[in-house]
Coordinates of C-alpha atoms and ligand atoms in Angstrom, one line a residue:
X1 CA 105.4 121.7 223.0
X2 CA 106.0 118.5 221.8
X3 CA 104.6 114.8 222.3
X4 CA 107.4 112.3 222.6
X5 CA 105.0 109.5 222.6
X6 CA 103.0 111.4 219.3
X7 CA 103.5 110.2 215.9
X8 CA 102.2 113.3 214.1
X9 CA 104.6 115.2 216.8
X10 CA 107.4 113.0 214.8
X11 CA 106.2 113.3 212.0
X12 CA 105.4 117.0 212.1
X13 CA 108.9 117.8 213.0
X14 CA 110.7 115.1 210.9
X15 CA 112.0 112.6 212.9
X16 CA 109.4 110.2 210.8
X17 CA 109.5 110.7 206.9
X18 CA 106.2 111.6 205.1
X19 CA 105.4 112.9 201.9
X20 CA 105.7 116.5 202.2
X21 CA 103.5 119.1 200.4
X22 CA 104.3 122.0 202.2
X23 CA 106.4 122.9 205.4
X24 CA 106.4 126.6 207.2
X25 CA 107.7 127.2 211.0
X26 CA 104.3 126.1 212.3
X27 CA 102.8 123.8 210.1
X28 CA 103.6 120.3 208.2
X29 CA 100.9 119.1 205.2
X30 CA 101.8 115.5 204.4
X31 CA 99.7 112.9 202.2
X32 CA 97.4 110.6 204.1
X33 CA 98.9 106.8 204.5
X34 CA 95.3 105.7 203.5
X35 CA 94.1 108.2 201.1
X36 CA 90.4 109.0 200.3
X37 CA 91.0 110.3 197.3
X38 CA 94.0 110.7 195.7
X39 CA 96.0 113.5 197.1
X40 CA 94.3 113.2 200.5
X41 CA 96.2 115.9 202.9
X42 CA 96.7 116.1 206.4
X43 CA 97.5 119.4 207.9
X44 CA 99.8 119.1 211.4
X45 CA 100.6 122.1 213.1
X46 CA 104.5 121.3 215.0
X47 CA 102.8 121.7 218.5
X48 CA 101.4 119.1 220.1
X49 CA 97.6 120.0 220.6
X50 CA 95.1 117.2 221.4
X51 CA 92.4 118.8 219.7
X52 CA 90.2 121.8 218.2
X53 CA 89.4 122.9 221.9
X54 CA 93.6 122.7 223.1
X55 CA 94.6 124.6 220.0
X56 CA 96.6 127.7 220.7
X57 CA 94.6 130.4 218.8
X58 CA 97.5 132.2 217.1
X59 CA 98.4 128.7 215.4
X60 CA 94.0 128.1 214.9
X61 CA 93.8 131.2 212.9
X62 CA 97.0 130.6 210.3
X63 CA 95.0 126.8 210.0
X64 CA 92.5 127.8 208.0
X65 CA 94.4 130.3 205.3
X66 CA 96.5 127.0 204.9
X67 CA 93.5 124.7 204.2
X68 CA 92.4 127.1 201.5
X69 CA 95.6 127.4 200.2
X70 CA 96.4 124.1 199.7
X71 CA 93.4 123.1 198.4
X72 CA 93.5 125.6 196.0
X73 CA 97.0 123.6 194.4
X74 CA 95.0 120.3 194.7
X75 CA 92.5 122.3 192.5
X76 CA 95.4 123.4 190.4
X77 CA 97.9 120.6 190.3
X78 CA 95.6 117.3 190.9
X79 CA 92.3 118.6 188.7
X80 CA 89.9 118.1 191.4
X81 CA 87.1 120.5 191.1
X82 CA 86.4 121.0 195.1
X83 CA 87.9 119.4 198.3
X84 CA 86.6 119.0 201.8
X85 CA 88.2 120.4 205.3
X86 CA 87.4 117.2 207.8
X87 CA 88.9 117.7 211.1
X88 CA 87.9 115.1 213.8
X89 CA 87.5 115.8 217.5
X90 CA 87.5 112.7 220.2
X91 CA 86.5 109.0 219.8
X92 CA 82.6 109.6 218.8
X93 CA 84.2 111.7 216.3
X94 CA 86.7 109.5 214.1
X95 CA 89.6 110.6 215.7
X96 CA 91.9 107.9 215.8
X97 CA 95.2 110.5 216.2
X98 CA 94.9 113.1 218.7
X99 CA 97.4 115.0 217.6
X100 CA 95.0 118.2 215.9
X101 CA 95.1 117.9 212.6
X102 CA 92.4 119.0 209.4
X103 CA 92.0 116.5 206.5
X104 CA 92.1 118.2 202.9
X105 CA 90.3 115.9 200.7
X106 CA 90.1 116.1 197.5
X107 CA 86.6 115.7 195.3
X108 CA 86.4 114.6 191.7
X109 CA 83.8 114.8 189.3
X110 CA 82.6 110.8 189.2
X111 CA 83.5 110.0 192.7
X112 CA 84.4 108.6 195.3
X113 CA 81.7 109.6 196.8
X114 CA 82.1 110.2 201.2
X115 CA 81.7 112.9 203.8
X116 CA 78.0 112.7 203.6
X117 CA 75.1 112.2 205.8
X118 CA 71.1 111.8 205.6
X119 CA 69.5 114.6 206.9
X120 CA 67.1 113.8 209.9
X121 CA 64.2 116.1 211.5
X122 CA 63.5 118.1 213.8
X123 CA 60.8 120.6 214.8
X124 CA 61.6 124.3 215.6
X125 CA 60.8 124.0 219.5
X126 CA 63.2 121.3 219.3
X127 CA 66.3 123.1 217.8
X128 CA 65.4 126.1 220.0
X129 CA 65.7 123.7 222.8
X130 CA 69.1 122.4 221.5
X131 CA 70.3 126.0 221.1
X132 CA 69.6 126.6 224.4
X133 CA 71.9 123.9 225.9
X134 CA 74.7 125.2 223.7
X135 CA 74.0 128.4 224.2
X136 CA 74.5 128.6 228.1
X137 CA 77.4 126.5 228.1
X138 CA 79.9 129.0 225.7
X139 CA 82.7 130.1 227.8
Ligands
5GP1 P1 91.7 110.9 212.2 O1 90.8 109.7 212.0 O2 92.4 111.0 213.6 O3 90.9 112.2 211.9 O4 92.8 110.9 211.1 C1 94.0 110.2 211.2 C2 94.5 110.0 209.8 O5 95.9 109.8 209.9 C3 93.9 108.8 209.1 O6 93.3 109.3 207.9 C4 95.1 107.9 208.8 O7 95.1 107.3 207.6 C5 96.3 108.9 208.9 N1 97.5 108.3 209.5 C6 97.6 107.6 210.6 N2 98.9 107.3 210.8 C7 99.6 107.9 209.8 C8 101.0 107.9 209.5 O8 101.9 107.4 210.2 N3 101.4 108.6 208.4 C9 100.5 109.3 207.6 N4 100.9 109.9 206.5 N5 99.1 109.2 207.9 C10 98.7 108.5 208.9
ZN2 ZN1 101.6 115.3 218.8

């Protein structure tokens, strides 16, 4: 199904122009408008799927083949020596499209540096507790 008020939908099917990398009956990669790193990807599956949770699970388990693969021609064709998968779910999150989609970013030796975070604390009754609340709540 498609979004006529989405832009990735558009873009996914192409109705709106990108720079294409790779194309198959389910998926579009195209470049990022405002790139991370040079050769910063976006994978868009055709379907319109708000996020992670609406994802139809046939079309979830082709997405992550395709991440590897095309990271492994960034590797090949733009000399980076590792990439990231990002994919943002909600507000809180970063997502600013919610069209599902997975970033593919690509790392250089040098820089620029991102995706990162300070690692906080916590004791071992603490994540137990946290488990817990996850835990009961997986459908
Ligand atoms: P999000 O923040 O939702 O995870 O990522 C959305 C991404 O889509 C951003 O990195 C943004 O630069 C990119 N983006 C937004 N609109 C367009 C567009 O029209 N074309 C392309 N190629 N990228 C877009
Ligand atoms: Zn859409």
């Amino acid at each position: 199904m498609k979004d006529n008020n989405c832009i990735f939908c558009k873009i996914a099917n192409g109705e709106i122009p990108s720079a294409t990398v790779y194309e198959d009956e389910d998926f579009r990669v195209i470049l990022d408008l405002g790139p991370a790193s040079k050769g910063h990807a976006l994978i868009l599956p055709k379907d319109h799927y708000q996020d992670v949770c609406a994802l139809d699970e046939k079309v979830a388990a082709k997405a992550l083949p395709l991440a590897a693969k095309i990271g492994a021609a960034m590797k090949k064709g733009l000399g980076c020596s590792g990439f990231n998968v990002v994919q943002n779910n909600g507000k809180s999150a970063g997502q600013t499209v919610f069209h599902f989609h997975m970033h593919i970013i690509p790392r250089y030796d040098g820089g620029p540096e991102m995706v990162t975070w300070k690692p906080g604390e916590a004791s071992g009754e603490e994540l137990e507790e946290t488990a817990g609340k996850i835990r009961n709540e997986i459908e």
